[in-house]
Short mmCIF file of C-alpha atoms in Angstrom, two decimals:
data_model
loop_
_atom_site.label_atom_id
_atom_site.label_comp_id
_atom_site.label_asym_id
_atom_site.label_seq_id
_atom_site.Cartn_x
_atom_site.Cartn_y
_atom_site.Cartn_z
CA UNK A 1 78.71 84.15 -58.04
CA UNK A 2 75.80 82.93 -55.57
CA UNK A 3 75.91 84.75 -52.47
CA UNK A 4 77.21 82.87 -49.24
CA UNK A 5 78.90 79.79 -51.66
CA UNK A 6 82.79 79.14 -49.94
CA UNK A 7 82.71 82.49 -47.56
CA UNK A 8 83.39 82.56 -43.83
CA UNK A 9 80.87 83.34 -41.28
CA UNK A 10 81.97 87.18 -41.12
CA UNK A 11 81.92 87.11 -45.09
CA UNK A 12 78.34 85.94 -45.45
CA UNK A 13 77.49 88.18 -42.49
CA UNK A 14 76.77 86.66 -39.70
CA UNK A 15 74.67 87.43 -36.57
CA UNK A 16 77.59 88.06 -34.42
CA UNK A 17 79.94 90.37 -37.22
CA UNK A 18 78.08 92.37 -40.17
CA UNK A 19 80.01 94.39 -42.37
CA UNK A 20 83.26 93.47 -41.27
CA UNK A 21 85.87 91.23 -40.26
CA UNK A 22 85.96 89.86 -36.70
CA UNK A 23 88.48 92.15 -35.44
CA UNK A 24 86.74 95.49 -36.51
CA UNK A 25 84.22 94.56 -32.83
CA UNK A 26 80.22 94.40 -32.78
CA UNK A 27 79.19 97.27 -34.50
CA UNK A 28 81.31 96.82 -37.75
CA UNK A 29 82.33 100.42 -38.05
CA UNK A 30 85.82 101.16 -39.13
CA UNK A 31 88.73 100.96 -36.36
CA UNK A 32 90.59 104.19 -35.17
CA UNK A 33 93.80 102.31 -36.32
CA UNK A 34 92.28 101.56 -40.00
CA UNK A 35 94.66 103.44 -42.29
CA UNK A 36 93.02 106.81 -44.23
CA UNK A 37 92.24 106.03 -47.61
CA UNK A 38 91.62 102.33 -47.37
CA UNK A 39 88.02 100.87 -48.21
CA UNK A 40 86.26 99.56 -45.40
CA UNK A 41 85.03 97.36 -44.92
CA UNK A 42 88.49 95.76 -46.96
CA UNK A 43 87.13 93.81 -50.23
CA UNK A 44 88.00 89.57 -49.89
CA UNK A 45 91.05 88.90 -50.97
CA UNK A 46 91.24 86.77 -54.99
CA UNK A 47 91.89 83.46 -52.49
CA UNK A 48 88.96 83.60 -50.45
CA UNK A 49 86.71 84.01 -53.47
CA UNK A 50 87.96 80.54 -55.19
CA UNK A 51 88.45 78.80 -51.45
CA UNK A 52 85.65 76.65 -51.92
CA UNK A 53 86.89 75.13 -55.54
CA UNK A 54 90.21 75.16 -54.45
CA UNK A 55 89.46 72.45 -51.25
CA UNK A 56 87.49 70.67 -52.95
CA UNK A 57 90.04 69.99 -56.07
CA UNK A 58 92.64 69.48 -53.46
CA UNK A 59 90.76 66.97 -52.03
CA UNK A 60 90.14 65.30 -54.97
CA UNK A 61 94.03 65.39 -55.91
CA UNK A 62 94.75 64.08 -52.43
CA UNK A 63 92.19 61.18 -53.43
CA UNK A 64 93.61 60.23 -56.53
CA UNK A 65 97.29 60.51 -55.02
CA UNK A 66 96.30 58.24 -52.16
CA UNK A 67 94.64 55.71 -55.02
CA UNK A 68 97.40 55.51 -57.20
CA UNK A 69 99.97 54.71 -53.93
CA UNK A 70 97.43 51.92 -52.69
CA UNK A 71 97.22 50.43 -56.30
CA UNK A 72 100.94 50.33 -56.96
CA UNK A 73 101.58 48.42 -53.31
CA UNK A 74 99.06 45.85 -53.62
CA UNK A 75 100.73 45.15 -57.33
CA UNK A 76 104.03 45.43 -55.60
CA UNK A 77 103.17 42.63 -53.65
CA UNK A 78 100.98 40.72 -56.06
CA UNK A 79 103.72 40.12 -58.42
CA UNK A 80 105.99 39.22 -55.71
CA UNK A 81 103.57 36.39 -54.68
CA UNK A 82 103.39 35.61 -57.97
CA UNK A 83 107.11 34.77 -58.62
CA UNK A 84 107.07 33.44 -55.36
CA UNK A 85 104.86 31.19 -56.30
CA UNK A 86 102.58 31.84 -53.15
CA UNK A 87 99.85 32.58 -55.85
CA UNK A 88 98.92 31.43 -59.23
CA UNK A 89 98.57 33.99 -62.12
CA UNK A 90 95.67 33.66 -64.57
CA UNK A 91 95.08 37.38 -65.44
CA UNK A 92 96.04 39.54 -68.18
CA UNK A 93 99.85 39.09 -67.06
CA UNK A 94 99.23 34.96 -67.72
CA UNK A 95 102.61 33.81 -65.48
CA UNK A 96 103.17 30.59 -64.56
CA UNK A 97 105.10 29.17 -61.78
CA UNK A 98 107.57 31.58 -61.95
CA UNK A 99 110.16 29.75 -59.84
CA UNK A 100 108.99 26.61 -61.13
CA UNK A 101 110.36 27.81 -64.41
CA UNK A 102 113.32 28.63 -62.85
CA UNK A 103 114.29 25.86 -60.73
CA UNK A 104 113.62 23.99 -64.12
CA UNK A 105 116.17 25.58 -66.02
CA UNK A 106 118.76 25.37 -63.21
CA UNK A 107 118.45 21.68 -63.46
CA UNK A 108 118.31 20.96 -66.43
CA UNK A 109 121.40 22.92 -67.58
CA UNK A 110 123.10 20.77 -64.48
CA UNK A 111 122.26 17.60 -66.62
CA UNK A 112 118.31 16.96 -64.34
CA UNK A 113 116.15 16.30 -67.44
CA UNK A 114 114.01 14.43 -65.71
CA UNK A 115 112.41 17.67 -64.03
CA UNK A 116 108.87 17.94 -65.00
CA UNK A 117 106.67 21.36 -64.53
CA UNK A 118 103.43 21.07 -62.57
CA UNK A 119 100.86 21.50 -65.41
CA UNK A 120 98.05 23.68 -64.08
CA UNK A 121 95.75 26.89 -64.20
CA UNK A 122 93.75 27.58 -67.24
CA UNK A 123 94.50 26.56 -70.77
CA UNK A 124 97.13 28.90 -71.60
CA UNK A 125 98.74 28.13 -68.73
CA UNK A 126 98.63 24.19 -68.97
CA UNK A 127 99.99 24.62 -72.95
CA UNK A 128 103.38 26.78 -71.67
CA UNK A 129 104.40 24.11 -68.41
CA UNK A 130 103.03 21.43 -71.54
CA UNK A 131 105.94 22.54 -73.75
CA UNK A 132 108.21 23.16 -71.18
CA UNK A 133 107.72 19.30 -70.19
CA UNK A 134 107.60 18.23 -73.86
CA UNK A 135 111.27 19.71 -74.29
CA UNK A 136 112.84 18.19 -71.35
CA UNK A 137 111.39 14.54 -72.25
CA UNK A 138 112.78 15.14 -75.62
CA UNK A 139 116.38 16.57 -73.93
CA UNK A 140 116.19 13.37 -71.90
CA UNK A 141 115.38 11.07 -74.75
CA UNK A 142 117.91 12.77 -77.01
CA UNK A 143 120.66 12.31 -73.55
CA UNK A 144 119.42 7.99 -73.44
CA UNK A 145 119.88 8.20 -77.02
CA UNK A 146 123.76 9.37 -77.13
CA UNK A 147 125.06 7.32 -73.93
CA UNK A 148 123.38 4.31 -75.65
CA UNK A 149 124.92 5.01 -78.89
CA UNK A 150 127.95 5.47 -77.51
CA UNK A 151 127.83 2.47 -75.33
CA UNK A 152 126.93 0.42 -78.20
CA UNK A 153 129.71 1.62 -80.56
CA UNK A 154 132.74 1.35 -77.69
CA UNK A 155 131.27 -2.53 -77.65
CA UNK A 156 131.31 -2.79 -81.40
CA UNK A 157 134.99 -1.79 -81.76
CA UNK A 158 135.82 -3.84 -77.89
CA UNK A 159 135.92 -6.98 -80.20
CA UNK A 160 137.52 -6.38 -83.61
CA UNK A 161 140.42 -4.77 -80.85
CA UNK A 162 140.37 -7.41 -78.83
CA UNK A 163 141.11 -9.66 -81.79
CA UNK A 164 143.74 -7.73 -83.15
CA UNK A 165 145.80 -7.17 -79.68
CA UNK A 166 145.47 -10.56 -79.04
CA UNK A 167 146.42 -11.85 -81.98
CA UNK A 168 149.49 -9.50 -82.75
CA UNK A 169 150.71 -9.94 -79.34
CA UNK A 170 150.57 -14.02 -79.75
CA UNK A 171 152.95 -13.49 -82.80
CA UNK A 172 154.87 -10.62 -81.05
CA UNK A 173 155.67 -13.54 -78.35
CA UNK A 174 156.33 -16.36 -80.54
CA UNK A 175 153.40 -18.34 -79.54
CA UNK A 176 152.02 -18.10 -82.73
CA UNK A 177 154.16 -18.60 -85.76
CA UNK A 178 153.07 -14.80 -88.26
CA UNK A 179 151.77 -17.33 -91.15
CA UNK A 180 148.64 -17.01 -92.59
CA UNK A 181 146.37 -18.50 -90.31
CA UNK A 182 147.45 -16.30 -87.69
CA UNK A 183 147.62 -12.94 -89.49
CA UNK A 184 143.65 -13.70 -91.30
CA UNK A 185 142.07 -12.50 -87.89
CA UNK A 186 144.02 -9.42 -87.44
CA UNK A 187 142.93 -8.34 -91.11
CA UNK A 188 139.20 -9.50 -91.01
CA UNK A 189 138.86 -7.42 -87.50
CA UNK A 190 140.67 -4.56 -89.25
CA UNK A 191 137.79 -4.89 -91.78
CA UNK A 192 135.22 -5.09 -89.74
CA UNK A 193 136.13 -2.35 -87.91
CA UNK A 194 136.83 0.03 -91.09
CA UNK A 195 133.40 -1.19 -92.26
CA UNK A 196 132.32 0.41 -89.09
CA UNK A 197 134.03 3.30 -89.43
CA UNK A 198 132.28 4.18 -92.54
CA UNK A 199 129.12 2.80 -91.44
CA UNK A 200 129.02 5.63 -88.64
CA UNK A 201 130.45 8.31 -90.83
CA UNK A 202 127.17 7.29 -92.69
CA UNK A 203 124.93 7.80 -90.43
CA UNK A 204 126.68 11.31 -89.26
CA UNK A 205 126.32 12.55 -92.78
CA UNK A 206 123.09 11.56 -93.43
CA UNK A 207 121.88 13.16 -89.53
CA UNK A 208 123.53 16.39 -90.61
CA UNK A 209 122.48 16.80 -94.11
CA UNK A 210 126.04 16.55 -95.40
CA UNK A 211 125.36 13.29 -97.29
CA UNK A 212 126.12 13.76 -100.94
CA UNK A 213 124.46 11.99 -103.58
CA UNK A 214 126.08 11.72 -107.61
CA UNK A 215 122.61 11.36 -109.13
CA UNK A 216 122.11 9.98 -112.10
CA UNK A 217 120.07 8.06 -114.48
CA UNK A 218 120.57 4.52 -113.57
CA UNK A 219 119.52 0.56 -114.46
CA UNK A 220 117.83 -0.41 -111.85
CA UNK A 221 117.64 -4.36 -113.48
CA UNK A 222 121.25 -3.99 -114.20
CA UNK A 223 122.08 -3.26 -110.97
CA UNK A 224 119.99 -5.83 -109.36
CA UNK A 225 121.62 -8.69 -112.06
CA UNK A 226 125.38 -7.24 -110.82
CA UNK A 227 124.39 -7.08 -106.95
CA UNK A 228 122.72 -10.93 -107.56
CA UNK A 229 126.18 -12.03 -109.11
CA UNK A 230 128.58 -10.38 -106.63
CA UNK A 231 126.54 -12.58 -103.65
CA UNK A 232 126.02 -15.96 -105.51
CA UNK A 233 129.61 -17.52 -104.43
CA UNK A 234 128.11 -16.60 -100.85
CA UNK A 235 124.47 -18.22 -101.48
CA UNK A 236 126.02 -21.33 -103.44
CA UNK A 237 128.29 -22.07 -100.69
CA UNK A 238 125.17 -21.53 -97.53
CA UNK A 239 123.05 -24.01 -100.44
CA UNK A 240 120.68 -21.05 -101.21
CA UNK A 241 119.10 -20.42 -104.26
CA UNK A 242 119.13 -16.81 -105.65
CA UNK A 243 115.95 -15.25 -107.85
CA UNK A 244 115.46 -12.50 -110.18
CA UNK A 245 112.43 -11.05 -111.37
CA UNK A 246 111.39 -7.69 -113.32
CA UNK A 247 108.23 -6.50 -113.82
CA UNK A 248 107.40 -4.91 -117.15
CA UNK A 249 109.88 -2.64 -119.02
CA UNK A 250 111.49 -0.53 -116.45
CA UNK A 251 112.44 2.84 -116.67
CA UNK A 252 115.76 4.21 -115.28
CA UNK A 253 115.36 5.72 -111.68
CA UNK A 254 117.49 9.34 -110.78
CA UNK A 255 119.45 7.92 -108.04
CA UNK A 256 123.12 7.51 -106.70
CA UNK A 257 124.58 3.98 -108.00
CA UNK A 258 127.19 3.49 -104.91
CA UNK A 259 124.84 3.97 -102.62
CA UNK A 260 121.79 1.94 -103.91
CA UNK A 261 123.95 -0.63 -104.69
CA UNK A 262 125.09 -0.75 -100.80
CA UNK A 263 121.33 -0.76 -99.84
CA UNK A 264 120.63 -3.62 -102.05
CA UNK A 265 123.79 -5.58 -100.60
CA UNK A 266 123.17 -4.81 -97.11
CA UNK A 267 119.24 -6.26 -98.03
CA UNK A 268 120.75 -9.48 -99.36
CA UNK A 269 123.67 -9.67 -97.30
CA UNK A 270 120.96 -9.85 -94.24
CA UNK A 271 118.54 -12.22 -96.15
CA UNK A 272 121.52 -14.80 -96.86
CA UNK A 273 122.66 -14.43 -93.60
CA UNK A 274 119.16 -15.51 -91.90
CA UNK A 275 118.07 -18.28 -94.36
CA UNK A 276 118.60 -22.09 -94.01
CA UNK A 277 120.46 -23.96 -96.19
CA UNK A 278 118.02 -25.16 -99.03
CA UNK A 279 116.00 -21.50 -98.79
CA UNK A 280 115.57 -18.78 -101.68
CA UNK A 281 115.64 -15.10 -102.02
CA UNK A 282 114.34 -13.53 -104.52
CA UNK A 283 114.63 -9.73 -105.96
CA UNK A 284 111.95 -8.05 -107.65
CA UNK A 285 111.33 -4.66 -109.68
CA UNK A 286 108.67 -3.15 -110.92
CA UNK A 287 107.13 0.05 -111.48
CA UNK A 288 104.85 1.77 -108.91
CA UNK A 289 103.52 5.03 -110.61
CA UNK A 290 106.29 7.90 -110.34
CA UNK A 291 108.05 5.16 -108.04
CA UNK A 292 110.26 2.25 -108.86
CA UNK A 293 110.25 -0.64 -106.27
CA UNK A 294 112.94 -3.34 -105.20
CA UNK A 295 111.80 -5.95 -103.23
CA UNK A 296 113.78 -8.28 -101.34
CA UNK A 297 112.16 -11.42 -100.32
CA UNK A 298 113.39 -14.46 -98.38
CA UNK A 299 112.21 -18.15 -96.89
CA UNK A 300 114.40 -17.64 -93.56
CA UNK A 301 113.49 -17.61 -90.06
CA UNK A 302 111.54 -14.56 -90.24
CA UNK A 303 112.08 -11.53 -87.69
CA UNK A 304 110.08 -11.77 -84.11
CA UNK A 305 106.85 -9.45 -83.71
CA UNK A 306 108.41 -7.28 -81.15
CA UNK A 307 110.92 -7.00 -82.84
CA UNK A 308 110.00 -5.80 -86.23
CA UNK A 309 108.55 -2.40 -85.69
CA UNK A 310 112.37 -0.94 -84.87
CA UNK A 311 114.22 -3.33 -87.19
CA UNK A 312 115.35 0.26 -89.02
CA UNK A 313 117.03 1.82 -85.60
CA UNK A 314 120.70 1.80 -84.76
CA UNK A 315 122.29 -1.20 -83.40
CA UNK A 316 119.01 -3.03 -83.34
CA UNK A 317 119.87 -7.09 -83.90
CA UNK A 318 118.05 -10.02 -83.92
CA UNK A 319 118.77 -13.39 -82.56
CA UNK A 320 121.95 -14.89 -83.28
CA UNK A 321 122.91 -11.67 -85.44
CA UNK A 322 126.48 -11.11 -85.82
CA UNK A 323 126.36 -7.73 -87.53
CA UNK A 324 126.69 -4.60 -85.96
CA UNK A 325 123.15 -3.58 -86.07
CA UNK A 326 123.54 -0.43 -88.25
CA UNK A 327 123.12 -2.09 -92.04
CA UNK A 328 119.63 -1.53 -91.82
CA UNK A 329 119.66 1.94 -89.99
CA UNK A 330 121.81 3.56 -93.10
CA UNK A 331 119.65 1.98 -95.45
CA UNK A 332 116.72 3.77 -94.10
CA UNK A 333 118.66 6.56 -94.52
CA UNK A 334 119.90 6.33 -97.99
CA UNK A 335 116.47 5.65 -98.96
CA UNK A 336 115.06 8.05 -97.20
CA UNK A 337 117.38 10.89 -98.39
CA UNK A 338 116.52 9.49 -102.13
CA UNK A 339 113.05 10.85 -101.93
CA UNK A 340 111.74 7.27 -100.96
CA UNK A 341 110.60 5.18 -98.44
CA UNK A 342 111.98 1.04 -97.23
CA UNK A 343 109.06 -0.95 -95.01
CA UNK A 344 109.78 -4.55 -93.62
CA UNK A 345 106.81 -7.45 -93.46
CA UNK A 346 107.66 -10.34 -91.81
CA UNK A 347 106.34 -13.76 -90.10
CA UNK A 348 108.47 -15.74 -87.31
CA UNK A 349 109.12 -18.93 -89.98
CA UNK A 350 107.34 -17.64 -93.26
CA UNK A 351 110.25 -15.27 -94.49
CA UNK A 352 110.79 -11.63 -94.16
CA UNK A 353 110.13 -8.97 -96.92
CA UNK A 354 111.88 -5.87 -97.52
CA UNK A 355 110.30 -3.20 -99.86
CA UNK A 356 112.27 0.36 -100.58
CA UNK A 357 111.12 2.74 -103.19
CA UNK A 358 113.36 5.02 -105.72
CA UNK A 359 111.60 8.52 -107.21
CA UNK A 360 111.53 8.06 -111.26
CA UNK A 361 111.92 12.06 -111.33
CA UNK A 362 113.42 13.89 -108.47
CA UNK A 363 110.66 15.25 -106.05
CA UNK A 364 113.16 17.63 -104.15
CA UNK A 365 117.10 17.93 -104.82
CA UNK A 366 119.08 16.29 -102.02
CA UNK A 367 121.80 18.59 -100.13
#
């Protein structure tokens, strides 16, 4: 050990005590009062020879101790400014908004999906409030979407009631005698409104995956020729003339009869319904590599531009339409869950064209 390192003034010897502690006076001799057979002058004790070390790592745990305290506090109250929002996070911990966030998710469980999150900070940042944004437009579209739907089915079924009450209650009070004439209306609206009915259990299967298809191998050209007869009394008596024409030899398409057959009748059904007396429509297959393709084509009073891009959504009509609007929609959909696809061209005047496509071999199995 170097001599004088962490000892007192008396233990390095000093000018004032040599030899001895402080007590033992000036000339460092031993005291009368010093017991016999003690060592003088008395040896340091172990403490006194590791005093320096020991301050010096106490000071250093005192240090580190006081460090530690100060780090945690100013954390403490980062974070807290954080979720208070006072701050904005862009470190490692990459928060946003905190109570932003929060007052988000309170509103929009109360039914507020129009509550947007203020999209800023660095990228990261921007891409969470992004998709937080992203799913309350798509709540809120999803919200339009069902009060429309429903507003638009209570109207469909107002009229086919209205029909029906009024017309049973006329009988009911003998203002109209319960002949023929009278009872017609009540069971046309009672169609309609069963036609309905299954329209919309349609479209519910086909949204949940629960529509079931009976493929099979079927004639697309016979089914066309049948679908072509079952309409003609209906085209004959408008003064419209009704076309056929295949393409080649034609192979047999993997599809559900029932339900191709409705999306060819609700095709023609519209095309009748929207061409002049004196007009055509025409249907025509062919084969489009590992697709077959049914076209209907008419000379009628064509669809309007702005019209035409949503022709395919629910309850979408054009002018003077008296259908309910969905015809279209579940062909989309029975199409669509077919493997293929159904496009519409059309001109204001020239006609309107409706294309759909049937899978010659089955490119995934339908649930």
């Amino acid at each position: 050990m170097s001599q004088g390192r962490g000892r007192g003034p008396w233990m390095r010897g000093g000018p004032w005590m040599r030899g001895g502690p402080p007590w033992a006076g000036p000339s460092g001799k031993r005291p009368p009062w010093w017991p016999e057979g003690e060592p003088w002058p008395p040896p340091r004790p172990p403490w006194m020879r590791h005093r320096g070390r020991f301050v010096r790592r106490l000071a250093l745990m005192l240090t580190g101790v006081f460090i530690l305290v100060a780090g945690m506090i100013t954390l403490g109250v980062w974070l807290a400014a954080a979720a208070l929002g006072v701050v904005q996070v862009a470190g490692p911990v990459r928060l946003i908004a905190v109570g932003d966030l929060v007052e988000g998710a309170t509103r929009i469980q109360s039914g507020d999906y129009g509550f947007r999150v203020v999209e800023r900070g660095p990228p990261e940042l921007r891409s969470v409030a992004h998709a937080f944004n992203a799913m309350s437009e798509r709540l809120q579209a999803t919200e339009n979407q069902r009060r429309s739907f429903l507003a638009d089915v209570t109207h469909e079924l107002r009229t086919p009631l209205a029909i029906i009450r009024g017309q049973a209650e006329g009988i009911s009070d003998g203002l109209y005698p319960g002949d023929a004439p009278h009872l017609t209306p009540i069971l046309e609206a009672a169609h309609t409104m069963e036609r309905l009915v299954d329209d919309l259990r349609t479209l519910a299967l086909s949204e949940t995956g629960s529509l079931n298809l009976a493929l099979e191998r079927i004639d697309v050209a016979a089914l066309v020729v049948e679908s072509l007869a079952s309409f003609r009394p209906q085209a004959e008596a408008r003064q419209i003339v009704l076309r056929q024409e295949m393409l080649g030899d034609l192979p047999s398409a993997l599809a559900d009869p029932v339900r191709i057959r409705s999306v060819l009748g609700n095709l023609l059904a519209n095309a009748i319904a929207h061409t002049p007396a004196g007009g055509s429509v025409q249907v025509r297959a062919q084969r489009s590599g590992d697709y077959l393709t049914v076209t209907v084509s008419d000379s009628g009073e064509g669809i309007p531009a702005d019209l035409l891009p949503s022709i395919f959504e629910r309850f979408v009509r054009g002018p003077g339409s008296n259908g309910s609007g969905l015809g279209l929609a579940i062909a989309r959909d029975l199409v669509q869950v077919h493997g293929g696809a159904i496009t519409a061209e059309s001109q204001p005047g020239a006609g309107t064209t409706i294309r759909f496509t049937l899978p010659l071999e089955p490119l995934e199995q339908p649930h």
